[in-house]
Coordinates of C-alpha atoms and ligand atoms in Angstrom, one line a residue:
X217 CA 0.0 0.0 0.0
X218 CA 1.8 3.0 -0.8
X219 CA 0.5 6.3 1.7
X220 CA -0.9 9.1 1.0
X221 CA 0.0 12.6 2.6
X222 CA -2.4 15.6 1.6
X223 CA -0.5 19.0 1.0
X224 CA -3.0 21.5 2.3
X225 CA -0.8 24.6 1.0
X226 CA -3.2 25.7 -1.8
X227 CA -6.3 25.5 0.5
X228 CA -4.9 28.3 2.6
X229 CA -3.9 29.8 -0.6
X230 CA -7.5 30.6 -1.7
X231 CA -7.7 31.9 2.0
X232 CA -5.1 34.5 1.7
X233 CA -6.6 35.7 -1.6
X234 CA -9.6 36.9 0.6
X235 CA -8.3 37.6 3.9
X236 CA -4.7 38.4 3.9
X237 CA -5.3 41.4 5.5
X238 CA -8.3 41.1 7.5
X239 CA -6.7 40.6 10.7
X240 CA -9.7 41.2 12.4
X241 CA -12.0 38.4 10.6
X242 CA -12.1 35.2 13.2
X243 CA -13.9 31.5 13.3
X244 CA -16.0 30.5 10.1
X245 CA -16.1 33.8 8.2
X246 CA -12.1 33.4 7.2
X247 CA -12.6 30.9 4.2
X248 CA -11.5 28.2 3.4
X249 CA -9.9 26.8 6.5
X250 CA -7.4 24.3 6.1
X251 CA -7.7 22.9 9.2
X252 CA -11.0 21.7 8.3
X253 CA -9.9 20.3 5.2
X254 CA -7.5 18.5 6.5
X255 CA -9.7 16.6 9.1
X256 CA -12.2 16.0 6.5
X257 CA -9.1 14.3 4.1
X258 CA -8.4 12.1 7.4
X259 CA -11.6 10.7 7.4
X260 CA -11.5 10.1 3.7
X261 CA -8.5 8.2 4.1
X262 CA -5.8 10.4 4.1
X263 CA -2.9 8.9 6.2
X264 CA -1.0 12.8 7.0
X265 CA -1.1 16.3 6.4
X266 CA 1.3 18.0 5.1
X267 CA 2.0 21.8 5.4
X268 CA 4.4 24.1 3.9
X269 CA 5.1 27.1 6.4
X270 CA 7.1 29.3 4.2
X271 CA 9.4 32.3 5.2
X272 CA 7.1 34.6 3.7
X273 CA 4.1 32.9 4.8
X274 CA 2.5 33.4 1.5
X275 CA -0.2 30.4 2.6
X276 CA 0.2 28.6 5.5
X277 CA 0.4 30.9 8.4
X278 CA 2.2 29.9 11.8
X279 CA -1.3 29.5 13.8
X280 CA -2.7 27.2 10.9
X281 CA 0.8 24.3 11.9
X282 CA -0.5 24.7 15.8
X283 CA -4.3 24.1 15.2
X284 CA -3.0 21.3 13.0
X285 CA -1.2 19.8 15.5
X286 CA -3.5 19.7 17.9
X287 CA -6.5 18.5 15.8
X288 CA -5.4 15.8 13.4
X289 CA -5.0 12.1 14.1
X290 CA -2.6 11.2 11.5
X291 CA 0.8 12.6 11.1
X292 CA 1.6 16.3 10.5
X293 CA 4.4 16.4 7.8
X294 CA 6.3 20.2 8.5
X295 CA 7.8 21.3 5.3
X296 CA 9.8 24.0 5.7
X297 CA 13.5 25.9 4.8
X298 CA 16.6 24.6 6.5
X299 CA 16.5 27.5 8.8
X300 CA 17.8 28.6 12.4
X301 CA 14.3 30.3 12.8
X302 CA 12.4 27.0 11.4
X303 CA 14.4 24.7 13.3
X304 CA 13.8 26.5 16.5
X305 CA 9.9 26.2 15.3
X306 CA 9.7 22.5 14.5
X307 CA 11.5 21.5 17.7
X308 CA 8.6 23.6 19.5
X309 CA 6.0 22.2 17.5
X310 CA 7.1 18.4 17.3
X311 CA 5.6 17.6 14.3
X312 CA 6.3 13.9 13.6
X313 CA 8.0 14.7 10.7
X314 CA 10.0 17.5 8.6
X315 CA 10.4 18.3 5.2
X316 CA 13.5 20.3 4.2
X317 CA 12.4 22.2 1.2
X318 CA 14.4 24.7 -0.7
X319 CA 13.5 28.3 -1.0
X320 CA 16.2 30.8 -1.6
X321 CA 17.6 30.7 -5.1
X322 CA 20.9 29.2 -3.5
X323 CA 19.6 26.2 -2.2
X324 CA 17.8 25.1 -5.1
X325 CA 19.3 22.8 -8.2
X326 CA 17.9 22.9 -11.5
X327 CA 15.3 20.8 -11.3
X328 CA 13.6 22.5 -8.2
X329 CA 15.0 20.4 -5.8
X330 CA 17.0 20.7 -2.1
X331 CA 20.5 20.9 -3.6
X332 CA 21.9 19.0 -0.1
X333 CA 25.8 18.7 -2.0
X334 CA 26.0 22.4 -2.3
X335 CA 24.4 22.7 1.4
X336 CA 26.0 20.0 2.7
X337 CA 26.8 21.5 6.3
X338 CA 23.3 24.2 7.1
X339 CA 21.3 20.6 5.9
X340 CA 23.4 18.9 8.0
X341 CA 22.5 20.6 11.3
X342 CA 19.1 20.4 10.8
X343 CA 19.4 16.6 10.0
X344 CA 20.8 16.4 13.3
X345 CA 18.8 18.8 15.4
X346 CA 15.8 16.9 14.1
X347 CA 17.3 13.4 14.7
X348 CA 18.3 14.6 18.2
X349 CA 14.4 15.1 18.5
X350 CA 13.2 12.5 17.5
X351 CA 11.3 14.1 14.6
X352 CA 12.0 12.1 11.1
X353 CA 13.4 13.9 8.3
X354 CA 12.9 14.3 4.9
X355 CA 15.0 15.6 2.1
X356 CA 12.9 17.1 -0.8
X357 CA 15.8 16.1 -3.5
X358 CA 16.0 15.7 -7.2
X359 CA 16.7 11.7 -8.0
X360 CA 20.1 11.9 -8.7
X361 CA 22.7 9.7 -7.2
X362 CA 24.5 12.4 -5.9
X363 CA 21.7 14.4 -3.6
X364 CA 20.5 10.6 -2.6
X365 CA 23.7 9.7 -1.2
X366 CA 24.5 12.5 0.7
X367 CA 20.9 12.6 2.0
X368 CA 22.0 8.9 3.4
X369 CA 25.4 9.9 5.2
X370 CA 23.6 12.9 6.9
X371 CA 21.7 10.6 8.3
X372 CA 18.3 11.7 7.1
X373 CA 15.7 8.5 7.4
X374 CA 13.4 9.8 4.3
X375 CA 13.7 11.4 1.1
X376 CA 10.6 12.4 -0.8
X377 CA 11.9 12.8 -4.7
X378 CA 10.8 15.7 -6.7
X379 CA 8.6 14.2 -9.6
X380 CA 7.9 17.5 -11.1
X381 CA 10.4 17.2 -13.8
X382 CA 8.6 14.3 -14.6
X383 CA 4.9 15.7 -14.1
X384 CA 6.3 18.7 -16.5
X385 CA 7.3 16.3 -19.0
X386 CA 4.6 13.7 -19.3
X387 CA 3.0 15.1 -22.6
X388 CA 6.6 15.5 -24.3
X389 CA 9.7 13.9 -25.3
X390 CA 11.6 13.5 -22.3
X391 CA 8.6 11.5 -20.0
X392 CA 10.7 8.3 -20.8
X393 CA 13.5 9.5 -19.7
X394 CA 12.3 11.6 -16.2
X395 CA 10.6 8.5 -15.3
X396 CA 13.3 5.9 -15.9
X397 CA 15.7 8.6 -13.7
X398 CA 13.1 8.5 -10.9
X399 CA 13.2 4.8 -11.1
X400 CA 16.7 4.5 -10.4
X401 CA 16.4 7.8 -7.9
X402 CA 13.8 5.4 -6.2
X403 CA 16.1 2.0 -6.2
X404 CA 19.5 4.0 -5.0
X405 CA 17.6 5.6 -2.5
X406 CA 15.9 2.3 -0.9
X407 CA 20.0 0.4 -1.1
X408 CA 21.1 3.5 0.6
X409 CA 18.3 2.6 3.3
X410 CA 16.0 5.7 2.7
X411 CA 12.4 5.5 3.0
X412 CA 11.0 7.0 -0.3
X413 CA 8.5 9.2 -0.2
X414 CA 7.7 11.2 -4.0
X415 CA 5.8 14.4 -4.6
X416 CA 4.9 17.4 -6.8
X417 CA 3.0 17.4 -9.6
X418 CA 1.4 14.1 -9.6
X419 CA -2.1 14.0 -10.4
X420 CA -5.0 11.7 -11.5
X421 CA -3.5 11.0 -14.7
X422 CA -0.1 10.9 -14.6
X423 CA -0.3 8.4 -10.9
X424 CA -1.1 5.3 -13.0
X425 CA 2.7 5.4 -13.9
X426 CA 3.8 7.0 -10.9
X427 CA 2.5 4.3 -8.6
X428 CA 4.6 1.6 -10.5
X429 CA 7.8 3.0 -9.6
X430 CA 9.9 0.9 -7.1
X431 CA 9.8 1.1 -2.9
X432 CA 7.4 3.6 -2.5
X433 CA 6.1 4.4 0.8
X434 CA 4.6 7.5 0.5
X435 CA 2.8 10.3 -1.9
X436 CA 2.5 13.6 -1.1
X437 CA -0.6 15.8 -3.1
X438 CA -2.0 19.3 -3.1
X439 CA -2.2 20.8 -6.0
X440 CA -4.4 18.2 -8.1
X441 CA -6.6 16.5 -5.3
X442 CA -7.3 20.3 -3.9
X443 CA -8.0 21.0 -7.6
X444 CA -10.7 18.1 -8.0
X445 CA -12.0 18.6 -4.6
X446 CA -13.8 21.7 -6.1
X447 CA -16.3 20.3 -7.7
X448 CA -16.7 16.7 -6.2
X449 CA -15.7 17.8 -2.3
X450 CA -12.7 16.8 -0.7
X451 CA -13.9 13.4 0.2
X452 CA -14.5 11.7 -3.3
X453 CA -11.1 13.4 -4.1
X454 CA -9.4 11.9 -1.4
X455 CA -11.1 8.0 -1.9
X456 CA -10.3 8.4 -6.2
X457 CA -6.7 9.3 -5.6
X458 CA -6.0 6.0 -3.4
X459 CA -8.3 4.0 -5.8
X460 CA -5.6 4.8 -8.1
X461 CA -2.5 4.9 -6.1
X462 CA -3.6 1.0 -4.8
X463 CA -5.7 -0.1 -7.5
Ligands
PXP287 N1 6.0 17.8 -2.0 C1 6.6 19.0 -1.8 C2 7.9 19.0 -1.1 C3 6.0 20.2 -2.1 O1 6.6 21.4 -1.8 C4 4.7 20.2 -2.7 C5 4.0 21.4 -3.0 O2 4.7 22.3 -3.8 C6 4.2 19.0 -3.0 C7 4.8 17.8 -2.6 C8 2.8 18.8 -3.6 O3 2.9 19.3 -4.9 P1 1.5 19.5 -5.8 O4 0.8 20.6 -5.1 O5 2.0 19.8 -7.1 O6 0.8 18.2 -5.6

């Protein structure tokens, strides 16, 4: 069975477009909340919920990651920049798990993903303030040998490889090739002894090839399951995404 964690991101995206600036607006008037979403996605089946608290906090706002982890019963996956300021927050909040995710031009390779060879010592420190707390970590990483490796010796227990290079090229040339490079991403990752996890861009089409590829444990969705969930509801979203993830 591979897992599936819910990104709630663009929920509190459609929020923000509203009430950014209406401090003042409380309880069921600031819409949509995400909180509810995501307890609604955990009855569908969801098994966590992921957030994204940026440095900006263009979405997710710092109140939203503290309702969430007091309300849901899954897991609460904390994505978030391999900061001093974020670390400080995650060991505060506990979520069970963290995400490092690039988002200053510096940290980022090509592809999109956390370049962890060129940040090899600031990843390093959160790897091990996280490990120290017995929060798992994640490494958002392109699947390329290198990034895989290093995310290994660090001593991070997940990676969760960027398939967007792949979602981007699924109607074009190059889908043989993006997938056949997350295949091998995938079986280097599991030899090196990660758990791999896999996310961005996948969607209801493109997931009957992306469920084939090798060791998956978990998927993580916003964009196309929040997408869907605007005309059928959350729910039916939720139960025709694992349908196709575990046919
Ligand atoms: N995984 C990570 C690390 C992300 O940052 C995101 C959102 O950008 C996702 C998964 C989900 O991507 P999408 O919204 O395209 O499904």
């Amino acid at each position: 069975m591979i897992l599936l964690g819910i990104n709630i991101d663009h929920c509190a995206t459609v929020r923000e477009a509203r009430y950014r600036d209406a401090v003042e607006a409380v309880g069921g008037a600031v819409e949509p909340d995400p909180i509810a979403l995501a307890l609604l996605a955990e009855r569908a089946g969801a098994d966590g919920i992921t957030a994204h608290l940026r440095e900006d906090r263009r979405h997710v706002q710092d109140r939203d990651i503290w309702r969430l982890r007091e309300s849901i019963a899954t897991r609460l996956n904390l994505e978030m920049a391999c900061t001093p300021e974020m670390v400080k927050l995650a060991l505060e909040l506990k979520p069970a798990s963290v995400c490092l995710v690039p988002e200053s031009r510096e940290e980022i390779t090509t592809e999109g993903g956390l370049d962890v060879v060129g940040n090899r010592e600031k990843v390093k420190v959160c790897v091990d303030a996280m490990n120290a707390a017995g929060i798992k970590t994640s490494l958002f990483i392109d699947p390329d040998e290198p990034q895989i490796e290093l995310a290994a010796e660090l001593g991070a227990p997940w990676v969760e490889l960027h398939t967007g290079a792949y979602a981007n090229a699924y109607f074009g040339d190059k889908r043989a090739q993006e997938f056949q490079r997350l295949r091998l991403g995938c079986a280097r990752a599991h030899d090196c002894g990660l758990t791999v996890n896999a996310g961005h861009g996948i969607n209801y089409v493109n997931i009957a090839e992306v469920r084939t590829l090798p060791h998956l444990h978990e998927l993580n969705i916003g964009h196309s399951i929040i997408s869907r969930a605007l005309f059928t509801g959350i729910e039916e979203a939720i139960v025709t995404m694992k349908a196709r993830m575990n046919p």
